[in-house]
């Protein structure tokens, strides 16, 4: 489930204040590369994850090589990060639409699309004003989609509204019908 994993990765990148990065799959892992990841922040993040996921530090944990500005998220890392995010969201459940433009929610939107087309291999290039998603759908040729942050935000709100159990606000449903086809066509 890419949506869940990408949201968890986004939450960690928000904490690290990483705004420009590349994210890609490597088997069951996700790798994030960014020039803004300092060796110190990488070391702190890796060690805190290892300690929280496994209960203690691994004996040979060292800082990454100085030129390697990446983080690798394994399934156990993502499970722990997701559990922490769920706790945080439960504590703030009174404001479900707050944060629709946060990195974690925008990555969740991209992940939702990748889940729907059953993409297993992809690369996301994220800059402050544009997002490029290069992926291989389960059927067909490799594709590339480019987005602005605003377009992803709109798509995310539309997806959440559609999956939140329609019928709560018939007016919004009627208003969104006209924009639904244009949003679907863009992704």
C-alpha atoms as an extended CHARMM CRD file, in Angstrom:
* protein
*
       187  EXT
         1         1  UNK       CA              0.0000000000        0.0000000000        0.0000000000  PROA      1               0.0000000000
         2         2  UNK       CA              1.9140000000        2.9870000000       -1.3030000000  PROA      2               0.0000000000
         3         3  UNK       CA             -0.5390000000        5.5830000000        0.0510000000  PROA      3               0.0000000000
         4         4  UNK       CA              0.0520000000        4.5110000000        3.6490000000  PROA      4               0.0000000000
         5         5  UNK       CA              3.8180000000        4.1770000000        3.2090000000  PROA      5               0.0000000000
         6         6  UNK       CA              4.2370000000        7.4760000000        1.3960000000  PROA      6               0.0000000000
         7         7  UNK       CA              2.2030000000        9.3110000000        4.0400000000  PROA      7               0.0000000000
         8         8  UNK       CA              4.4870000000        7.8850000000        6.7610000000  PROA      8               0.0000000000
         9         9  UNK       CA              7.5800000000        8.8940000000        4.7790000000  PROA      9               0.0000000000
        10        10  UNK       CA              6.0920000000       12.3590000000        4.2800000000  PROA      10              0.0000000000
        11        11  UNK       CA              5.5580000000       12.7210000000        8.0400000000  PROA      11              0.0000000000
        12        12  UNK       CA              9.2060000000       11.9370000000        8.6860000000  PROA      12              0.0000000000
        13        13  UNK       CA             10.3590000000       14.3290000000        5.9570000000  PROA      13              0.0000000000
        14        14  UNK       CA              8.1930000000       17.0680000000        7.4980000000  PROA      14              0.0000000000
        15        15  UNK       CA             10.0040000000       16.5460000000       10.8080000000  PROA      15              0.0000000000
        16        16  UNK       CA             13.3810000000       16.7030000000        9.0390000000  PROA      16              0.0000000000
        17        17  UNK       CA             12.1870000000       19.7640000000        7.0620000000  PROA      17              0.0000000000
        18        18  UNK       CA             13.1190000000       18.1600000000        3.7450000000  PROA      18              0.0000000000
        19        19  UNK       CA             11.3230000000       19.9700000000        0.9340000000  PROA      19              0.0000000000
        20        20  UNK       CA             13.2010000000       18.9070000000       -2.2260000000  PROA      20              0.0000000000
        21        21  UNK       CA             13.9430000000       15.2310000000       -2.7740000000  PROA      21              0.0000000000
        22        22  UNK       CA             13.7490000000       12.1660000000       -4.9440000000  PROA      22              0.0000000000
        23        23  UNK       CA             11.9100000000        9.0940000000       -3.6790000000  PROA      23              0.0000000000
        24        24  UNK       CA             11.9720000000        5.7150000000       -5.3570000000  PROA      24              0.0000000000
        25        25  UNK       CA             11.2280000000        2.0890000000       -4.6850000000  PROA      25              0.0000000000
        26        26  UNK       CA             13.9510000000       -0.5080000000       -4.2470000000  PROA      26              0.0000000000
        27        27  UNK       CA             12.2200000000       -3.8320000000       -3.7660000000  PROA      27              0.0000000000
        28        28  UNK       CA             10.1010000000       -3.5210000000       -0.6000000000  PROA      28              0.0000000000
        29        29  UNK       CA             12.0400000000       -0.4570000000        0.5210000000  PROA      29              0.0000000000
        30        30  UNK       CA             11.6770000000        3.2240000000       -0.3120000000  PROA      30              0.0000000000
        31        31  UNK       CA             14.7730000000        5.3910000000       -0.7040000000  PROA      31              0.0000000000
        32        32  UNK       CA             14.7500000000        9.1700000000       -0.3100000000  PROA      32              0.0000000000
        33        33  UNK       CA             17.6560000000       11.2520000000       -1.5830000000  PROA      33              0.0000000000
        34        34  UNK       CA             18.0380000000       14.9340000000       -0.8430000000  PROA      34              0.0000000000
        35        35  UNK       CA             20.8340000000       17.4700000000       -0.7400000000  PROA      35              0.0000000000
        36        36  UNK       CA             19.2110000000       18.9430000000        2.3680000000  PROA      36              0.0000000000
        37        37  UNK       CA             19.8110000000       15.7660000000        4.4010000000  PROA      37              0.0000000000
        38        38  UNK       CA             22.8780000000       16.4750000000        6.5060000000  PROA      38              0.0000000000
        39        39  UNK       CA             24.9570000000       13.5510000000        7.8100000000  PROA      39              0.0000000000
        40        40  UNK       CA             23.9720000000       14.5450000000       11.3450000000  PROA      40              0.0000000000
        41        41  UNK       CA             20.2280000000       14.5520000000       10.6490000000  PROA      41              0.0000000000
        42        42  UNK       CA             20.5570000000       11.2100000000        8.8280000000  PROA      42              0.0000000000
        43        43  UNK       CA             22.4130000000        9.6530000000       11.7590000000  PROA      43              0.0000000000
        44        44  UNK       CA             19.9390000000       10.9420000000       14.3450000000  PROA      44              0.0000000000
        45        45  UNK       CA             16.9730000000        9.8010000000       12.2790000000  PROA      45              0.0000000000
        46        46  UNK       CA             18.3950000000        6.3460000000       11.5300000000  PROA      46              0.0000000000
        47        47  UNK       CA             19.3860000000        5.7160000000       15.1200000000  PROA      47              0.0000000000
        48        48  UNK       CA             16.0860000000        6.8960000000       16.5520000000  PROA      48              0.0000000000
        49        49  UNK       CA             14.1850000000        4.6520000000       14.1290000000  PROA      49              0.0000000000
        50        50  UNK       CA             16.3470000000        1.6270000000       14.9160000000  PROA      50              0.0000000000
        51        51  UNK       CA             15.9770000000        2.2220000000       18.6340000000  PROA      51              0.0000000000
        52        52  UNK       CA             12.2070000000        2.6790000000       18.4590000000  PROA      52              0.0000000000
        53        53  UNK       CA             11.5260000000       -0.1830000000       16.0310000000  PROA      53              0.0000000000
        54        54  UNK       CA             13.9060000000       -2.7460000000       17.5210000000  PROA      54              0.0000000000
        55        55  UNK       CA             14.0730000000       -1.5440000000       21.1450000000  PROA      55              0.0000000000
        56        56  UNK       CA             17.8130000000       -0.9010000000       21.1480000000  PROA      56              0.0000000000
        57        57  UNK       CA             20.5350000000        0.3850000000       18.8970000000  PROA      57              0.0000000000
        58        58  UNK       CA             22.3620000000       -1.9900000000       16.6430000000  PROA      58              0.0000000000
        59        59  UNK       CA             25.9840000000       -2.3400000000       17.7670000000  PROA      59              0.0000000000
        60        60  UNK       CA             27.5930000000       -1.1160000000       14.5460000000  PROA      60              0.0000000000
        61        61  UNK       CA             25.3870000000        1.8610000000       13.7300000000  PROA      61              0.0000000000
        62        62  UNK       CA             27.6020000000        4.5310000000       12.2410000000  PROA      62              0.0000000000
        63        63  UNK       CA             26.9760000000        7.7400000000       10.4230000000  PROA      63              0.0000000000
        64        64  UNK       CA             26.4250000000        7.3560000000        6.6950000000  PROA      64              0.0000000000
        65        65  UNK       CA             29.2440000000        8.0460000000        4.2470000000  PROA      65              0.0000000000
        66        66  UNK       CA             29.6400000000       11.8070000000        3.8460000000  PROA      66              0.0000000000
        67        67  UNK       CA             28.4720000000       11.8480000000        0.2090000000  PROA      67              0.0000000000
        68        68  UNK       CA             25.3870000000        9.6770000000        0.8000000000  PROA      68              0.0000000000
        69        69  UNK       CA             22.4370000000       11.9610000000        1.4050000000  PROA      69              0.0000000000
        70        70  UNK       CA             19.7300000000        9.3340000000        1.5360000000  PROA      70              0.0000000000
        71        71  UNK       CA             17.3550000000        7.5590000000        3.8820000000  PROA      71              0.0000000000
        72        72  UNK       CA             16.1420000000        4.0120000000        3.3320000000  PROA      72              0.0000000000
        73        73  UNK       CA             12.7160000000        3.1380000000        4.7350000000  PROA      73              0.0000000000
        74        74  UNK       CA             12.2150000000       -0.5690000000        5.3240000000  PROA      74              0.0000000000
        75        75  UNK       CA              8.7950000000       -2.1410000000        6.0370000000  PROA      75              0.0000000000
        76        76  UNK       CA              9.4310000000       -2.2000000000        9.8210000000  PROA      76              0.0000000000
        77        77  UNK       CA             10.3470000000        1.5130000000        9.7560000000  PROA      77              0.0000000000
        78        78  UNK       CA              7.1520000000        2.3050000000        7.8880000000  PROA      78              0.0000000000
        79        79  UNK       CA              4.9990000000        0.2570000000       10.2850000000  PROA      79              0.0000000000
        80        80  UNK       CA              6.3820000000        2.1510000000       13.2640000000  PROA      80              0.0000000000
        81        81  UNK       CA              6.0920000000        5.5430000000       11.5350000000  PROA      81              0.0000000000
        82        82  UNK       CA              2.5220000000        4.7740000000       10.4910000000  PROA      82              0.0000000000
        83        83  UNK       CA              1.5510000000        3.7540000000       14.0450000000  PROA      83              0.0000000000
        84        84  UNK       CA              3.0140000000        7.0200000000       15.3790000000  PROA      84              0.0000000000
        85        85  UNK       CA              1.1520000000        9.0040000000       12.7330000000  PROA      85              0.0000000000
        86        86  UNK       CA             -2.1350000000        7.2580000000       13.5880000000  PROA      86              0.0000000000
        87        87  UNK       CA             -1.7040000000        8.1750000000       17.2650000000  PROA      87              0.0000000000
        88        88  UNK       CA             -1.0840000000       11.7840000000       16.3160000000  PROA      88              0.0000000000
        89        89  UNK       CA             -4.0860000000       11.8850000000       13.9660000000  PROA      89              0.0000000000
        90        90  UNK       CA             -6.3770000000       10.3730000000       16.6290000000  PROA      90              0.0000000000
        91        91  UNK       CA             -5.3340000000       13.1120000000       19.0340000000  PROA      91              0.0000000000
        92        92  UNK       CA             -6.2320000000       15.7380000000       16.4110000000  PROA      92              0.0000000000
        93        93  UNK       CA             -9.3200000000       14.0650000000       14.9560000000  PROA      93              0.0000000000
        94        94  UNK       CA            -11.4250000000       17.1840000000       15.4620000000  PROA      94              0.0000000000
        95        95  UNK       CA             -9.7620000000       18.8190000000       12.4280000000  PROA      95              0.0000000000
        96        96  UNK       CA             -9.7140000000       16.1980000000        9.6450000000  PROA      96              0.0000000000
        97        97  UNK       CA             -9.1660000000       18.5940000000        6.7410000000  PROA      97              0.0000000000
        98        98  UNK       CA             -6.3730000000       20.5400000000        8.3930000000  PROA      98              0.0000000000
        99        99  UNK       CA             -3.0980000000       19.6980000000        6.7340000000  PROA      99              0.0000000000
       100       100  UNK       CA             -4.5080000000       18.8830000000        3.3020000000  PROA      100             0.0000000000
       101       101  UNK       CA             -1.5170000000       20.6780000000        1.8200000000  PROA      101             0.0000000000
       102       102  UNK       CA              1.0790000000       19.0380000000        4.0420000000  PROA      102             0.0000000000
       103       103  UNK       CA              3.7820000000       16.9700000000        2.4000000000  PROA      103             0.0000000000
       104       104  UNK       CA              2.5150000000       13.7840000000        4.0530000000  PROA      104             0.0000000000
       105       105  UNK       CA             -0.9910000000       14.2560000000        2.6430000000  PROA      105             0.0000000000
       106       106  UNK       CA              0.2850000000       15.1620000000       -0.8090000000  PROA      106             0.0000000000
       107       107  UNK       CA              2.4950000000       12.0560000000       -0.8680000000  PROA      107             0.0000000000
       108       108  UNK       CA             -0.5060000000       10.0220000000        0.2880000000  PROA      108             0.0000000000
       109       109  UNK       CA             -2.4190000000       11.3450000000       -2.7430000000  PROA      109             0.0000000000
       110       110  UNK       CA              0.3710000000       10.2460000000       -5.0880000000  PROA      110             0.0000000000
       111       111  UNK       CA              0.5030000000        6.8740000000       -3.3190000000  PROA      111             0.0000000000
       112       112  UNK       CA             -3.2560000000        6.4340000000       -3.7110000000  PROA      112             0.0000000000
       113       113  UNK       CA             -2.9250000000        6.8290000000       -7.4600000000  PROA      113             0.0000000000
       114       114  UNK       CA              0.0360000000        4.4400000000       -7.5780000000  PROA      114             0.0000000000
       115       115  UNK       CA             -2.0400000000        1.9060000000       -5.6120000000  PROA      115             0.0000000000
       116       116  UNK       CA             -4.9720000000        2.2170000000       -8.0320000000  PROA      116             0.0000000000
       117       117  UNK       CA             -2.8060000000        1.5390000000      -11.0840000000  PROA      117             0.0000000000
       118       118  UNK       CA             -0.8710000000       -1.1510000000       -9.1700000000  PROA      118             0.0000000000
       119       119  UNK       CA              2.5290000000        0.4270000000       -9.8260000000  PROA      119             0.0000000000
       120       120  UNK       CA              5.3540000000       -1.3780000000       -8.0970000000  PROA      120             0.0000000000
       121       121  UNK       CA              8.2340000000        0.6070000000       -9.5390000000  PROA      121             0.0000000000
       122       122  UNK       CA              8.2570000000        4.3880000000       -9.4340000000  PROA      122             0.0000000000
       123       123  UNK       CA             10.3210000000        7.4930000000       -8.8360000000  PROA      123             0.0000000000
       124       124  UNK       CA              9.0170000000       10.7900000000       -7.4790000000  PROA      124             0.0000000000
       125       125  UNK       CA             11.0010000000       14.0050000000       -7.9700000000  PROA      125             0.0000000000
       126       126  UNK       CA              9.7290000000       16.6390000000       -5.5540000000  PROA      126             0.0000000000
       127       127  UNK       CA             10.6010000000       20.3330000000       -5.7610000000  PROA      127             0.0000000000
       128       128  UNK       CA              8.9740000000       23.2380000000       -3.9730000000  PROA      128             0.0000000000
       129       129  UNK       CA              6.7110000000       24.0990000000       -6.9170000000  PROA      129             0.0000000000
       130       130  UNK       CA              6.5230000000       20.9280000000       -9.0040000000  PROA      130             0.0000000000
       131       131  UNK       CA              6.2490000000       17.1790000000       -8.6300000000  PROA      131             0.0000000000
       132       132  UNK       CA              7.1910000000       14.6210000000      -11.2670000000  PROA      132             0.0000000000
       133       133  UNK       CA              5.9950000000       11.0130000000      -10.9230000000  PROA      133             0.0000000000
       134       134  UNK       CA              7.6010000000        8.4350000000      -13.2030000000  PROA      134             0.0000000000
       135       135  UNK       CA              6.0350000000        4.9790000000      -12.8710000000  PROA      135             0.0000000000
       136       136  UNK       CA              5.3610000000        1.6270000000      -14.4740000000  PROA      136             0.0000000000
       137       137  UNK       CA              1.6660000000        0.6830000000      -14.2620000000  PROA      137             0.0000000000
       138       138  UNK       CA              0.7330000000       -2.9940000000      -13.9670000000  PROA      138             0.0000000000
       139       139  UNK       CA             -0.4980000000       -2.8620000000      -17.5640000000  PROA      139             0.0000000000
       140       140  UNK       CA              1.0340000000       -0.6660000000      -20.2310000000  PROA      140             0.0000000000
       141       141  UNK       CA              4.1100000000        1.4030000000      -20.7950000000  PROA      141             0.0000000000
       142       142  UNK       CA              6.0720000000        3.4940000000      -18.3490000000  PROA      142             0.0000000000
       143       143  UNK       CA              4.3930000000        6.8640000000      -17.7350000000  PROA      143             0.0000000000
       144       144  UNK       CA              5.3360000000       10.2530000000      -16.3740000000  PROA      144             0.0000000000
       145       145  UNK       CA              2.9870000000       12.7990000000      -14.7900000000  PROA      145             0.0000000000
       146       146  UNK       CA              3.8840000000       16.3360000000      -13.7130000000  PROA      146             0.0000000000
       147       147  UNK       CA              1.9310000000       18.2430000000      -11.0690000000  PROA      147             0.0000000000
       148       148  UNK       CA              1.9240000000       21.5290000000       -9.2610000000  PROA      148             0.0000000000
       149       149  UNK       CA              1.4650000000       21.4020000000       -5.5020000000  PROA      149             0.0000000000
       150       150  UNK       CA             -1.9390000000       23.0440000000       -5.9300000000  PROA      150             0.0000000000
       151       151  UNK       CA             -3.1490000000       20.3720000000       -8.3900000000  PROA      151             0.0000000000
       152       152  UNK       CA             -2.0730000000       17.6050000000       -6.0060000000  PROA      152             0.0000000000
       153       153  UNK       CA             -3.8380000000       19.3730000000       -3.1370000000  PROA      153             0.0000000000
       154       154  UNK       CA             -7.0650000000       19.5610000000       -5.1870000000  PROA      154             0.0000000000
       155       155  UNK       CA             -6.7830000000       15.9170000000       -6.2050000000  PROA      155             0.0000000000
       156       156  UNK       CA             -6.1480000000       14.8860000000       -2.5900000000  PROA      156             0.0000000000
       157       157  UNK       CA             -9.1790000000       16.7570000000       -1.3120000000  PROA      157             0.0000000000
       158       158  UNK       CA            -11.2890000000       15.2470000000       -4.0720000000  PROA      158             0.0000000000
       159       159  UNK       CA            -10.0440000000       11.7150000000       -3.2860000000  PROA      159             0.0000000000
       160       160  UNK       CA            -10.6320000000       12.1150000000        0.4500000000  PROA      160             0.0000000000
       161       161  UNK       CA            -14.0920000000       13.5590000000       -0.0970000000  PROA      161             0.0000000000
       162       162  UNK       CA            -15.0150000000       10.7080000000       -2.4260000000  PROA      162             0.0000000000
       163       163  UNK       CA            -13.7600000000        8.0220000000       -0.0160000000  PROA      163             0.0000000000
       164       164  UNK       CA            -15.1310000000        9.6350000000        3.1590000000  PROA      164             0.0000000000
       165       165  UNK       CA            -18.5970000000        8.2390000000        2.5970000000  PROA      165             0.0000000000
       166       166  UNK       CA            -20.4650000000       10.4560000000        0.2090000000  PROA      166             0.0000000000
       167       167  UNK       CA            -23.8420000000       11.7320000000        1.2250000000  PROA      167             0.0000000000
       168       168  UNK       CA            -22.6880000000       13.9210000000        4.0990000000  PROA      168             0.0000000000
       169       169  UNK       CA            -22.9400000000       17.0420000000        1.9910000000  PROA      169             0.0000000000
       170       170  UNK       CA            -25.0620000000       16.6850000000       -1.1350000000  PROA      170             0.0000000000
       171       171  UNK       CA            -24.2970000000       20.2410000000       -2.1900000000  PROA      171             0.0000000000
       172       172  UNK       CA            -20.5660000000       19.5550000000       -2.2680000000  PROA      172             0.0000000000
       173       173  UNK       CA            -21.2270000000       16.3090000000       -4.1300000000  PROA      173             0.0000000000
       174       174  UNK       CA            -23.1810000000       18.0950000000       -6.8600000000  PROA      174             0.0000000000
       175       175  UNK       CA            -20.5680000000       20.8400000000       -7.1180000000  PROA      175             0.0000000000
       176       176  UNK       CA            -17.7380000000       18.3190000000       -7.3730000000  PROA      176             0.0000000000
       177       177  UNK       CA            -19.3390000000       16.3380000000      -10.2180000000  PROA      177             0.0000000000
       178       178  UNK       CA            -18.2510000000       18.9190000000      -12.7670000000  PROA      178             0.0000000000
       179       179  UNK       CA            -14.6610000000       18.9840000000      -11.5320000000  PROA      179             0.0000000000
       180       180  UNK       CA            -14.4040000000       15.2210000000      -11.0380000000  PROA      180             0.0000000000
       181       181  UNK       CA            -13.7930000000       14.4040000000      -14.6850000000  PROA      181             0.0000000000
       182       182  UNK       CA            -11.1960000000       17.1450000000      -15.0600000000  PROA      182             0.0000000000
       183       183  UNK       CA             -9.3010000000       15.9280000000      -11.9810000000  PROA      183             0.0000000000
       184       184  UNK       CA             -9.4590000000       12.2940000000      -13.1030000000  PROA      184             0.0000000000
       185       185  UNK       CA             -8.1340000000       13.2250000000      -16.5390000000  PROA      185             0.0000000000
       186       186  UNK       CA             -5.1390000000       15.0080000000      -15.0560000000  PROA      186             0.0000000000
       187       187  UNK       CA             -3.8820000000       11.9630000000      -13.1450000000  PROA      187             0.0000000000
